[in-house]
CSV table of C-alpha atoms and ligand atoms in Angstrom, one decimal:
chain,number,residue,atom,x,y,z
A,1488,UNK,CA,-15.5,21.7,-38.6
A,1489,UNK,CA,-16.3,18.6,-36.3
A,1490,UNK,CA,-13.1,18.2,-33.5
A,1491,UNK,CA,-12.5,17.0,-30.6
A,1492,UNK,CA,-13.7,18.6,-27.6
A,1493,UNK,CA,-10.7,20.0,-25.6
A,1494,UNK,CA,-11.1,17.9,-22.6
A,1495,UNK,CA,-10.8,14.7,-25.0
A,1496,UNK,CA,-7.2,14.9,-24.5
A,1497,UNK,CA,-7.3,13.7,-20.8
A,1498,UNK,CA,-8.6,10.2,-21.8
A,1499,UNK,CA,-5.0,8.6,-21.2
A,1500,UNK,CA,-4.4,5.9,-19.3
A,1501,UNK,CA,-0.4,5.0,-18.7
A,1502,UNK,CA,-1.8,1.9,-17.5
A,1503,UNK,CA,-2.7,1.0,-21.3
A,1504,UNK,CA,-0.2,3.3,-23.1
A,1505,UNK,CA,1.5,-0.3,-24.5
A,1506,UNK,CA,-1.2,-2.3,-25.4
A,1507,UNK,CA,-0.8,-1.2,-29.0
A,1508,UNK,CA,2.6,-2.1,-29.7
A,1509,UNK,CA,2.2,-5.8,-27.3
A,1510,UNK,CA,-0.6,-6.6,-29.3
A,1511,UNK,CA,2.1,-6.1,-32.6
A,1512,UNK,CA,4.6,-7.7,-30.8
A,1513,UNK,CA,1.9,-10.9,-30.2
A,1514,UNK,CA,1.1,-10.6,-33.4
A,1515,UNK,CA,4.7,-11.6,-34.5
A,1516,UNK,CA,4.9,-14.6,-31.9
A,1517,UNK,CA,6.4,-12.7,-29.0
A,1518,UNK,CA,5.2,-13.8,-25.8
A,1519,UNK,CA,4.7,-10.7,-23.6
A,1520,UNK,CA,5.0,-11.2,-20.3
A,1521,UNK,CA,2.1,-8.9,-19.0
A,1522,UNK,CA,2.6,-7.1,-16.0
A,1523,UNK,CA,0.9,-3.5,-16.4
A,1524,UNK,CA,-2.7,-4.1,-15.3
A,1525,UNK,CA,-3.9,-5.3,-11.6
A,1526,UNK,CA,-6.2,-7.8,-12.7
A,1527,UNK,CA,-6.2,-10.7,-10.2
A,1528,UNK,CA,-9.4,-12.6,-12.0
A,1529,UNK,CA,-6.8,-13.1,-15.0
A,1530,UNK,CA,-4.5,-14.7,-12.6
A,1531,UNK,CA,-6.8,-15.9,-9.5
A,1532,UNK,CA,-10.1,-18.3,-10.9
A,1533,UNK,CA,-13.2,-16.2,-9.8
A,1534,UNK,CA,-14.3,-18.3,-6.8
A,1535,UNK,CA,-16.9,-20.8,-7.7
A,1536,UNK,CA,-19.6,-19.9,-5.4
A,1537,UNK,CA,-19.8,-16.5,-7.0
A,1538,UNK,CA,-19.8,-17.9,-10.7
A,1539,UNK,CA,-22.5,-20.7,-9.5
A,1540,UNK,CA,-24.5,-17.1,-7.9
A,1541,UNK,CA,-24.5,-15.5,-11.2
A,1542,UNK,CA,-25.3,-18.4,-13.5
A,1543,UNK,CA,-28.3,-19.0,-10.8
A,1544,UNK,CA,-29.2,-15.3,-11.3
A,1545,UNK,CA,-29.3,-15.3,-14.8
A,1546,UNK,CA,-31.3,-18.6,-15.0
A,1547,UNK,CA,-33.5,-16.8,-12.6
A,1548,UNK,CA,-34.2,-14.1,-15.4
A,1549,UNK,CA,-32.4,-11.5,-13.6
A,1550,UNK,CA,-31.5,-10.0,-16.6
A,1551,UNK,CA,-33.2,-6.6,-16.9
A,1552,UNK,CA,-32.2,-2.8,-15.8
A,1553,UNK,CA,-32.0,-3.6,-11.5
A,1554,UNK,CA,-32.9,-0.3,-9.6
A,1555,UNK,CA,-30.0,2.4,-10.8
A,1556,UNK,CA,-28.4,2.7,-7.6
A,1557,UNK,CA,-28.3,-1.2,-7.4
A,1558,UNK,CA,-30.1,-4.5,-5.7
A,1559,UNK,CA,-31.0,-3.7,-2.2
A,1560,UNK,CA,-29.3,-7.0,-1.2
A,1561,UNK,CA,-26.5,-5.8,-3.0
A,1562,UNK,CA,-26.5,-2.2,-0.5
A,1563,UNK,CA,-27.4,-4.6,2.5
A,1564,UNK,CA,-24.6,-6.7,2.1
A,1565,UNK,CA,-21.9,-3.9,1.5
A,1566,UNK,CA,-23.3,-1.8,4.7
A,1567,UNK,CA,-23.4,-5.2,6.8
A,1568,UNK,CA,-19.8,-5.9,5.5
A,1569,UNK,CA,-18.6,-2.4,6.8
A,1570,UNK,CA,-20.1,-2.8,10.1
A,1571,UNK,CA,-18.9,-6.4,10.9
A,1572,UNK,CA,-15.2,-5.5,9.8
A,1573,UNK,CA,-14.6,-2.0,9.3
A,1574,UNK,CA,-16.5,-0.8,11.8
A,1575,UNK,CA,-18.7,1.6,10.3
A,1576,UNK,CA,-22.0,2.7,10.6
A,1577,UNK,CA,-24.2,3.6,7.7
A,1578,UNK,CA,-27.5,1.7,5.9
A,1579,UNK,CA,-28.3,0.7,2.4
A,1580,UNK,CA,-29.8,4.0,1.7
A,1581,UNK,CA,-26.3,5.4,1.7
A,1582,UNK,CA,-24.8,3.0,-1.0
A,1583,UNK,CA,-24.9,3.7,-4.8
A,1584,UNK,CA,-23.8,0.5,-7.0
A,1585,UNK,CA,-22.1,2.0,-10.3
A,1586,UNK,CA,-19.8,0.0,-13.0
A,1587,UNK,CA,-16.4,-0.5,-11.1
A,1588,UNK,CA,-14.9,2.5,-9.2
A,1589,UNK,CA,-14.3,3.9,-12.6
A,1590,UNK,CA,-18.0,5.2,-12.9
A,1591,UNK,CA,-17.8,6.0,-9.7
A,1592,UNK,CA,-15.0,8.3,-9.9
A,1593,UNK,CA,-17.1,10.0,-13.1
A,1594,UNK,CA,-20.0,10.4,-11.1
A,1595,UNK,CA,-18.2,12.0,-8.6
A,1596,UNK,CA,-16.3,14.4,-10.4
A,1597,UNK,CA,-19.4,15.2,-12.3
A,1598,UNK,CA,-21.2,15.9,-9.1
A,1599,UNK,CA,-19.0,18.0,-6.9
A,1600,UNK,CA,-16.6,19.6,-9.6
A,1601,UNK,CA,-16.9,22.9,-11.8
A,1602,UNK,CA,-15.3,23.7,-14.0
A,1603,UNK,CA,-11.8,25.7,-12.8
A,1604,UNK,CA,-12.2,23.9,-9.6
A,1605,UNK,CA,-9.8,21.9,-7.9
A,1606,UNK,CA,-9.3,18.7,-5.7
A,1607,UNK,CA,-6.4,17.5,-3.6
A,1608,UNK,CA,-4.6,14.4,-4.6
A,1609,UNK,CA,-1.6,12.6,-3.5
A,1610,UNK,CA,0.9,11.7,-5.6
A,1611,UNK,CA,1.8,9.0,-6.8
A,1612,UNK,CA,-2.0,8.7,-7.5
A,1613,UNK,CA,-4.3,5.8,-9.1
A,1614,UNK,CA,-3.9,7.5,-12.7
A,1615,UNK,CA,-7.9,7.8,-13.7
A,1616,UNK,CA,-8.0,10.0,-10.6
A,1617,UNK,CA,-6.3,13.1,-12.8
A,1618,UNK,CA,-8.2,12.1,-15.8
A,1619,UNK,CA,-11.5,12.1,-14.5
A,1620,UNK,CA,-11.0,15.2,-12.8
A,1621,UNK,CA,-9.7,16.8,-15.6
A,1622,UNK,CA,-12.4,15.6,-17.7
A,1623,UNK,CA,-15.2,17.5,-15.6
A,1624,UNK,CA,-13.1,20.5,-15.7
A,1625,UNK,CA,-10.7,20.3,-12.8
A,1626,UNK,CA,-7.4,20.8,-11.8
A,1627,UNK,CA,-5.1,19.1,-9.1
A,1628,UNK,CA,-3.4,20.6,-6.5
A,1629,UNK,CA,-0.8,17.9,-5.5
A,1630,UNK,CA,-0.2,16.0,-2.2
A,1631,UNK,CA,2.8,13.7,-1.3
A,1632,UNK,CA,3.4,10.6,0.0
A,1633,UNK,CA,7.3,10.5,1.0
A,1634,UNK,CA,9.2,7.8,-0.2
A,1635,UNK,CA,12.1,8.1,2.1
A,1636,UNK,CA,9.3,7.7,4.7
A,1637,UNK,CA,8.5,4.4,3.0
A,1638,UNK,CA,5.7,6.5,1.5
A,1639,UNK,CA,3.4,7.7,4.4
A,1640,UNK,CA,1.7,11.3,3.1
A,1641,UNK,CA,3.4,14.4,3.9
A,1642,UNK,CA,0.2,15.9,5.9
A,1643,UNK,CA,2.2,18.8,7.1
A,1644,UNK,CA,3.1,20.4,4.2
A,1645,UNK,CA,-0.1,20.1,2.3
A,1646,UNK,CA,-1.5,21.9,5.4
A,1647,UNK,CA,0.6,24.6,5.4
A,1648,UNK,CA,0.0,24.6,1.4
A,1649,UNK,CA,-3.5,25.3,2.2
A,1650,UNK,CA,-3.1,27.8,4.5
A,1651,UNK,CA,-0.4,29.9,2.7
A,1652,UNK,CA,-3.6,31.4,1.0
A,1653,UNK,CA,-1.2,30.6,-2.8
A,1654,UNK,CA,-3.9,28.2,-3.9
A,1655,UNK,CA,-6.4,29.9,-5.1
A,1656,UNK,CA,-8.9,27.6,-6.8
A,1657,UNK,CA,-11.8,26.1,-5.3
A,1658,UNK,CA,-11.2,22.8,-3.9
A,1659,UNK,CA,-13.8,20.4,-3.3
A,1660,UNK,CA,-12.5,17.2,-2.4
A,1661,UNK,CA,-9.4,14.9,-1.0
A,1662,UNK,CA,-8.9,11.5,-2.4
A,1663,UNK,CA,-6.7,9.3,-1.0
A,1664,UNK,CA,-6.7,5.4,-1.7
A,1665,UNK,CA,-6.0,3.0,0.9
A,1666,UNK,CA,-3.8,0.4,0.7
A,1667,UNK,CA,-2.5,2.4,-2.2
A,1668,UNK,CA,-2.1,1.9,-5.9
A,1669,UNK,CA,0.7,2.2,-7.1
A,1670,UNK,CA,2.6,1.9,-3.9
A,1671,UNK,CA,1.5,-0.7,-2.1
A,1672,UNK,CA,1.6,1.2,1.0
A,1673,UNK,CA,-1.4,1.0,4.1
A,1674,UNK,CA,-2.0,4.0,6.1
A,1675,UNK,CA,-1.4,4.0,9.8
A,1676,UNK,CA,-4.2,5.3,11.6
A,1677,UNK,CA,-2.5,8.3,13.2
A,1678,UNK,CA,-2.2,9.4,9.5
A,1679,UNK,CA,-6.0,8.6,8.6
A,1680,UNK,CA,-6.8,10.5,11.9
A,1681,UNK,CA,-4.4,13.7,10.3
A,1682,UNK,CA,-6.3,13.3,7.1
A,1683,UNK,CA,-9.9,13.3,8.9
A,1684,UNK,CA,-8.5,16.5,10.7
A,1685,UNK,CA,-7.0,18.4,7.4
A,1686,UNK,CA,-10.5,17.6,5.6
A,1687,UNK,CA,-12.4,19.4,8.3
A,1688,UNK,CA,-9.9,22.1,8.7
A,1689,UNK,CA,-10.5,23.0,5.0
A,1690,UNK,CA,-13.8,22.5,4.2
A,1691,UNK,CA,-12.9,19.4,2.0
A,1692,UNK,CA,-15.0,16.1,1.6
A,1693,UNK,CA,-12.5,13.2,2.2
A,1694,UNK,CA,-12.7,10.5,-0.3
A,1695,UNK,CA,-11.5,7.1,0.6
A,1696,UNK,CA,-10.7,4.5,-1.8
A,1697,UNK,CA,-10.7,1.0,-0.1
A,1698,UNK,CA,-10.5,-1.2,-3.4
A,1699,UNK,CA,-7.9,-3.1,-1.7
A,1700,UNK,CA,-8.8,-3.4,1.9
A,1701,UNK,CA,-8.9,-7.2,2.2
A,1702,UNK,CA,-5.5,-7.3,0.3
A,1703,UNK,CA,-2.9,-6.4,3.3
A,1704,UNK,CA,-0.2,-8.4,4.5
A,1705,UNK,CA,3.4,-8.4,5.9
A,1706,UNK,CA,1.4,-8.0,9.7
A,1707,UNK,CA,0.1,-4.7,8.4
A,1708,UNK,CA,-3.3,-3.3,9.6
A,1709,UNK,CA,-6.3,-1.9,7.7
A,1710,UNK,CA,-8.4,1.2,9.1
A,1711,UNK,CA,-11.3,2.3,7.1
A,1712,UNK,CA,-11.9,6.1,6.8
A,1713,UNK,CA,-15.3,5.3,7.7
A,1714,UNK,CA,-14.5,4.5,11.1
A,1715,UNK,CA,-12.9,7.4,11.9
A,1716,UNK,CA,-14.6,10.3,10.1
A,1717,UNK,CA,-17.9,10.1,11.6
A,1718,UNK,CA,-19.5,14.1,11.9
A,1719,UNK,CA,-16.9,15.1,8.7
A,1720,UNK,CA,-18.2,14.7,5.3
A,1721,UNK,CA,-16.6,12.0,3.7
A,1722,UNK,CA,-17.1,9.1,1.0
A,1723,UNK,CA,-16.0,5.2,0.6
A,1724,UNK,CA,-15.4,4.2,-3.0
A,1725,UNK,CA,-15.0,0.0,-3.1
A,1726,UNK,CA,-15.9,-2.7,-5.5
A,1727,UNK,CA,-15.9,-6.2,-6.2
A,1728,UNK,CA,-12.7,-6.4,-9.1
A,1729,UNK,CA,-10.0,-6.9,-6.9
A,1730,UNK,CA,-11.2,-8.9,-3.4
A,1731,UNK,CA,-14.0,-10.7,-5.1
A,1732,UNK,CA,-11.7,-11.3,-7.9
A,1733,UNK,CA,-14.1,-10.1,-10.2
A,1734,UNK,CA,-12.8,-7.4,-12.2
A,1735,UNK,CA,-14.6,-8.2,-15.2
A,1736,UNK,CA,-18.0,-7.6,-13.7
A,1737,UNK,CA,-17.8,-4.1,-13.7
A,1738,UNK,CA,-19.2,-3.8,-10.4
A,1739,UNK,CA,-18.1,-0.7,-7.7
A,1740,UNK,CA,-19.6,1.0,-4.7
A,1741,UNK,CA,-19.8,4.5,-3.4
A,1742,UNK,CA,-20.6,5.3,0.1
A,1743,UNK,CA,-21.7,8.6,1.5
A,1744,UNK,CA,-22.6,7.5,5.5
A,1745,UNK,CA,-23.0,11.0,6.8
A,1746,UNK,CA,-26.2,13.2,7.2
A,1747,UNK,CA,-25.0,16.6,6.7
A,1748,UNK,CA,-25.5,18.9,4.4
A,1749,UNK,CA,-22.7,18.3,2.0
A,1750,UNK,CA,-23.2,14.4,2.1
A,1751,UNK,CA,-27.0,14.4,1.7
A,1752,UNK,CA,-26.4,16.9,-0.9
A,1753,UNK,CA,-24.0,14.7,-2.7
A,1754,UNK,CA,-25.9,11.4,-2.3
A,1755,UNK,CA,-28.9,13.0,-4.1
A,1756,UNK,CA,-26.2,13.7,-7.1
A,1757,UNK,CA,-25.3,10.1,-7.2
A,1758,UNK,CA,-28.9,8.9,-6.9
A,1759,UNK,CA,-29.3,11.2,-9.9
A,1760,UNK,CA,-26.3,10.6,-11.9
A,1761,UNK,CA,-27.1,7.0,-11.3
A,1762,UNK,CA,-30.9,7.4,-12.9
A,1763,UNK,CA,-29.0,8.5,-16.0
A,1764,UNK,CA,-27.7,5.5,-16.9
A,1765,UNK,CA,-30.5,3.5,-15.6
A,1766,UNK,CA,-28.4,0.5,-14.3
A,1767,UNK,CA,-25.3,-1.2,-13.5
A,1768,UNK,CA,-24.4,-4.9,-14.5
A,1769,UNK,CA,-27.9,-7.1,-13.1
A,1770,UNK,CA,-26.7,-10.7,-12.5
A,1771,UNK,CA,-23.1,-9.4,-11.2
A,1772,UNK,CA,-24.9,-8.1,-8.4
A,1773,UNK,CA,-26.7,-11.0,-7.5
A,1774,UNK,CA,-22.8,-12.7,-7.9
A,1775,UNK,CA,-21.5,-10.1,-5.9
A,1776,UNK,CA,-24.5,-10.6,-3.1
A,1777,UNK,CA,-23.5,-13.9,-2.9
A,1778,UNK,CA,-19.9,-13.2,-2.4
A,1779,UNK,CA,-20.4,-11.0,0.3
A,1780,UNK,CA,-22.8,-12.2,1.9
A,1781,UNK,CA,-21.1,-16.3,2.2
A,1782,UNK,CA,-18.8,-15.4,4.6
A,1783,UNK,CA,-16.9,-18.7,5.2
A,1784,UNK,CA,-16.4,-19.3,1.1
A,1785,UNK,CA,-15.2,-15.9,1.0
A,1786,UNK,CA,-12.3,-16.5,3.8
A,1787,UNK,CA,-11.3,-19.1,1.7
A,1788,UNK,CA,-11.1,-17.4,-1.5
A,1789,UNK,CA,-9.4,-14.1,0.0
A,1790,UNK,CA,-7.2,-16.0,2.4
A,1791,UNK,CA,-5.4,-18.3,-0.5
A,1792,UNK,CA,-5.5,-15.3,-2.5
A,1793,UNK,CA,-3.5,-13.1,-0.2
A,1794,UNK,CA,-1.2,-15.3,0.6
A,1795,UNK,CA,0.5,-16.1,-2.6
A,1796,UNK,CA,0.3,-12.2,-3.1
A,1797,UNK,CA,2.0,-11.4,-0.3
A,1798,UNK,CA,4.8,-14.5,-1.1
A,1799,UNK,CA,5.3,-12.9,-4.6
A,1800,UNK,CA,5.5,-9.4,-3.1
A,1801,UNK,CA,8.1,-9.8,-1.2
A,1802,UNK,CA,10.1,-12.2,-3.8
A,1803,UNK,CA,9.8,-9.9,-6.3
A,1804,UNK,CA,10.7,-6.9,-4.1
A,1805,UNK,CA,13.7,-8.4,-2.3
A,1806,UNK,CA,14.9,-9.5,-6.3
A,1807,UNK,CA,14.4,-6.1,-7.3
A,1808,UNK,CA,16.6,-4.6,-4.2
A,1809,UNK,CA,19.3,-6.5,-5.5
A,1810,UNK,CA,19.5,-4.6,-8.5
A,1811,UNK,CA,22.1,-1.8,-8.7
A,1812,UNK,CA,19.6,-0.1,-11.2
A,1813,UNK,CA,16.2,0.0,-9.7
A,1814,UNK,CA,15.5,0.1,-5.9
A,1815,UNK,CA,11.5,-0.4,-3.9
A,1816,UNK,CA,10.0,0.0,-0.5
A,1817,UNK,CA,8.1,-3.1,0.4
A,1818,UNK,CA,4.8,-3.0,0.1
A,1819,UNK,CA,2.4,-4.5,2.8
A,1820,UNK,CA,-0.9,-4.3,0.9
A,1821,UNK,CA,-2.8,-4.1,-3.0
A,1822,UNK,CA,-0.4,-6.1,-5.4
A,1823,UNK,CA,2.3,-3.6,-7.2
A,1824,UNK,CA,5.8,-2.9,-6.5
A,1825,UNK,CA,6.8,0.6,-7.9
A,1826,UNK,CA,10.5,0.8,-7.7
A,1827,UNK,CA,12.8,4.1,-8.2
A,1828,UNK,CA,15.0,3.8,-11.2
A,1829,UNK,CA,18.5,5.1,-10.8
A,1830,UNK,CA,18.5,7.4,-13.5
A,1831,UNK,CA,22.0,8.4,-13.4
A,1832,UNK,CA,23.1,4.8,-14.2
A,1833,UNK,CA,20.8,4.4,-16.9
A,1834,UNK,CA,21.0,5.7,-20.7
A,1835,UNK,CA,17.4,5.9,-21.6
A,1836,UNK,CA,15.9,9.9,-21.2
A,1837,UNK,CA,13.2,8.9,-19.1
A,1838,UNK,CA,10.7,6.3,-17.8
A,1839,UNK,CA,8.8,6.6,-20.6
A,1840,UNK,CA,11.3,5.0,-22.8
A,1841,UNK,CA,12.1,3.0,-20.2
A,1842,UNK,CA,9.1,1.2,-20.7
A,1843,UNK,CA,8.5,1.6,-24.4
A,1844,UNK,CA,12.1,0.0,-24.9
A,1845,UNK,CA,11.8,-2.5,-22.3
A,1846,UNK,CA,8.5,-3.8,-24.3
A,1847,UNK,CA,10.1,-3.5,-27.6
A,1848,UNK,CA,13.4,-5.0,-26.2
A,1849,UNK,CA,12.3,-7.8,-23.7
A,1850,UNK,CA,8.8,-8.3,-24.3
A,1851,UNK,CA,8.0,-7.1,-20.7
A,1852,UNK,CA,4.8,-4.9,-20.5
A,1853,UNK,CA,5.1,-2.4,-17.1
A,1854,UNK,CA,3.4,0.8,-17.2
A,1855,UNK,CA,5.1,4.1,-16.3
A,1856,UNK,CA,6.0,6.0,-13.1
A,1857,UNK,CA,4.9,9.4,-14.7
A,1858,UNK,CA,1.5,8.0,-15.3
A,1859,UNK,CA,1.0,8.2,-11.7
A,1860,UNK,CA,2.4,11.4,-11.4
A,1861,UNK,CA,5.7,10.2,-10.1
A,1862,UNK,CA,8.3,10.0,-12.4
A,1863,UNK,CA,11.9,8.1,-12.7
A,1864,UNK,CA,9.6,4.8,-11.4
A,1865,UNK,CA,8.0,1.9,-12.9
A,1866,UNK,CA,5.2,0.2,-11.8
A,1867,UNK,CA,5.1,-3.8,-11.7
A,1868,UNK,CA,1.9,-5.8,-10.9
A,1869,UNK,CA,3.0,-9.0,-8.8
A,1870,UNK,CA,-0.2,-11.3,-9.4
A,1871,UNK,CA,1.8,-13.7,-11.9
A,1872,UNK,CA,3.6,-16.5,-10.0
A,1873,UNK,CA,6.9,-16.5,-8.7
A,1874,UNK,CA,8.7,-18.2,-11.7
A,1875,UNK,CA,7.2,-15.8,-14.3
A,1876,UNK,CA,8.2,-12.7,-11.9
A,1877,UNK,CA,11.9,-13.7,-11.5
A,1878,UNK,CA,12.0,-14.3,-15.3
A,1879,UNK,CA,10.8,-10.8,-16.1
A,1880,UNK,CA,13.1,-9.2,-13.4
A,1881,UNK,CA,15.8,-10.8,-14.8
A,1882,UNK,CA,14.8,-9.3,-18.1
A,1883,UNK,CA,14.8,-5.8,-16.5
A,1884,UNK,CA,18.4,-6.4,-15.4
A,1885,UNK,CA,19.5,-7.5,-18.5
A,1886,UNK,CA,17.9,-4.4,-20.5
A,1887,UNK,CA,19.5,-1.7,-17.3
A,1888,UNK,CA,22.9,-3.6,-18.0
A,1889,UNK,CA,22.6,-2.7,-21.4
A,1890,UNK,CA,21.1,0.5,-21.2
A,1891,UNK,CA,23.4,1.2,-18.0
A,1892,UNK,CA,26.3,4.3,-18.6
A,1893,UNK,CA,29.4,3.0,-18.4
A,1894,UNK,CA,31.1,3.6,-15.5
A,1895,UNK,CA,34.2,6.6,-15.1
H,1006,PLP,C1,-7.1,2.3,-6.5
H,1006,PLP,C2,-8.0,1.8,-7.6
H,1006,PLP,N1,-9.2,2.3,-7.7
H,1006,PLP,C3,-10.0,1.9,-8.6
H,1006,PLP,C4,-9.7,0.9,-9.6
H,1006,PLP,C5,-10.6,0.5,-10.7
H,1006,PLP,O1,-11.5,-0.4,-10.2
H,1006,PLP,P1,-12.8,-0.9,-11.1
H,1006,PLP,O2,-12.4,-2.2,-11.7
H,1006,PLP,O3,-13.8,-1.1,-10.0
H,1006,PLP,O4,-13.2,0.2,-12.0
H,1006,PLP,C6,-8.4,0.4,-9.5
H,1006,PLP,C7,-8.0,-0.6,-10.5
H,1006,PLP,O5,-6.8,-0.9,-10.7
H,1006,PLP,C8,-7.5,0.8,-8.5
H,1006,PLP,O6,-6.3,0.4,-8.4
């Protein structure tokens, strides 16, 4: 009999769950109001300057495989853009261009995990993370950030995890993503500094993803785990989709600066995994070149952008804290609010239906809490404008008033 392979089953995204039943609903003349994926170019024009790079490109015939682990300008311009603001040091040679952080999250599971081996991941987590893990084999062993601590990681408890000697699985690697999806939350650097200590403490390659880095507001600060985890083994994973506004491009970056053992080892798995699949997207590098590289245009761009994300953010935050049903930290960083619902006030079973009714109910697409591995939450992408935001808020109310239990 032909089946499935059993690792099939961790293909879900909680991001997409919906899309199914919106695309009914449009098909019936229901305008959804669509705010379950971060996708800023559907919101945000790509700039101009990087559309006019990657119409030059391809009238330049730059339209064939490009070297698998990407343009060198491409690997120039990412190391030169690390140095400049982040800090870092590291050269082209230690940059492999893949198709958004999505390959490069395959690749890296396919590199460094065996099957029955584990990796340490923080929840709530950037969904995919468990997926791709899973699919090469992998288990999680879980990480928290606090909520009541306006989500900063619980570093102490993991550590003491660790040491109780009750994990007994291999474990490879530590992701943690920076500002974070879905939370919203940046990372002091006393807490980067605990997480460079834990990964050396336990053998553990730290894995940083700075997707967001250039999206952080509300007078927060960004540090890059490339700054501060020179001598431990560590990787960046970036790309151009959300602060080049680009996310269609399919272009992402891993980064393994250090020269010992376990990084050189894993940078000649990337370089190989890379050969496989002979090539990411040619022209969007060239775009992407261009964008980092034009360093006045790209103020521009980012600066505007930010600014009506950090407006919206807080809008739609301070709205949602009025609720009786829902309640959210405020973020300072990425785009999505993820607000606790108070489950005790509400007569749906879980977040689940929450979000299946909602759709069905209100024609507002969220994804769930659980997806992320952090249940009794819903996550809500705040890239539309202001008056599109209130409107679906409101639309939450009304569905928690009429969900709501009635009161003794
Ligand atoms: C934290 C994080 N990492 C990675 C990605 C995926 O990025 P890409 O478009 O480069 O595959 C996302 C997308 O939402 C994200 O939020």
């Amino acid at each position: 009999m032909i089946g499935l392979s059993k690792r099939s089953r961790y293909a879900v995204s909680a991001i997409r769950e919906e899309d199914l039943l919106a695309e009914k609903l449009r098909s019936e003349g229901k305008a959804i109001i669509k705010l379950n994926i971060g996708d800023p170019a559907a919101y945000f024009p790509t700039p101009k300057y990087i559309i006019d790079a990657y119409i030059e490109a391809l009238k330049k015939g730059h339209t064939d495989y490009s070297y698998a682990t990407g343009i060198p300008e491409l690997r120039k311009a990412i190391a030169k853009k690390y140095r400049e603001r982040h800090g870092a040091d590291f050269s082209e040679d230690d940059v492999v261009v893949t198709q958004g952080v999505s390959e490069a999250l395959q690749f890296i599971n396919n590199s460094l995990i065996d099957p029955g081996e584990g990796a340490v991941l923080f929840t709530p987590y950037y969904a995919p993370y468990l997926s791709y893990l899973k699919l090469s084999g992998g288990e999680v062993v879980e990480g928290h950030y606090r909520e009541e601590k306006n989500w900063d990681i619980d570093i102490d408890a993991l550590d003491e995890r660790l040491r109780s000697g009750k994990v007994k699985r291999h474990l490879k690697y530590l992701m943690v993503t920076n500002p974070n999806n879905p939370t919203g939350t940046v990372l002091g650097r006393k807490t980067l500094e605990s997480l460079v200590n834990l990964s050396n403490d336990h053998d553990l390659m730290l894995i940083s993803d700075e997707i967001y880095d250039e999206i952080v507001f509300n007078g927060a600060n960004f540090t890059s785990i490339a700054k501060l985890a020179k001598g431990t083994p560590h990787m960046i994973i970036h790309g151009a989709s959300k602060c080049y506004d680009s996310t269609g491009f399919r272009l992402g970056f891993v980064i393994v600066p250090g020269e010992d053992k376990a990084s050189t080892d894993v940078k000649r798995s990337l370089r190989d995994m890379a050969n496989l699949r002979l090539s990411s997207n040619t022209p969007a590098q060239y775009a992407i070149a261009e964008g980092l590289n034009n360093a006045a245009e790209h103020r521009k761009a980012i600066g505007e952008m930010v600014k009506r994300i950090e407006g919206q953010v807080n809008f739609a935050a301070q709205e949602i804290n009025r609720s009786r049903f829902m309640k959210t930290a405020v973020p300072n960083g990425a785009f999505y609010i993820f607000p606790r619902l108070n489950m005790e006030k509400l007569k749906v079973k879980d977040d689940k239906e929450f979000v299946q009714k909602l759709l069905a109910e209100e024609n507002v697409q969220l994804a769930r809490g659980s997806g992320f591995g952090a249940k009794d939450h819903i996550r809500i992408v705040a890239l539309a404008d202001r008056e599109t935001l209130s409107t679906a808020i409101s639309r939450i109310e009304n569905f928690c008033e009429r969900h709501s239990k009635r009161e003794a």
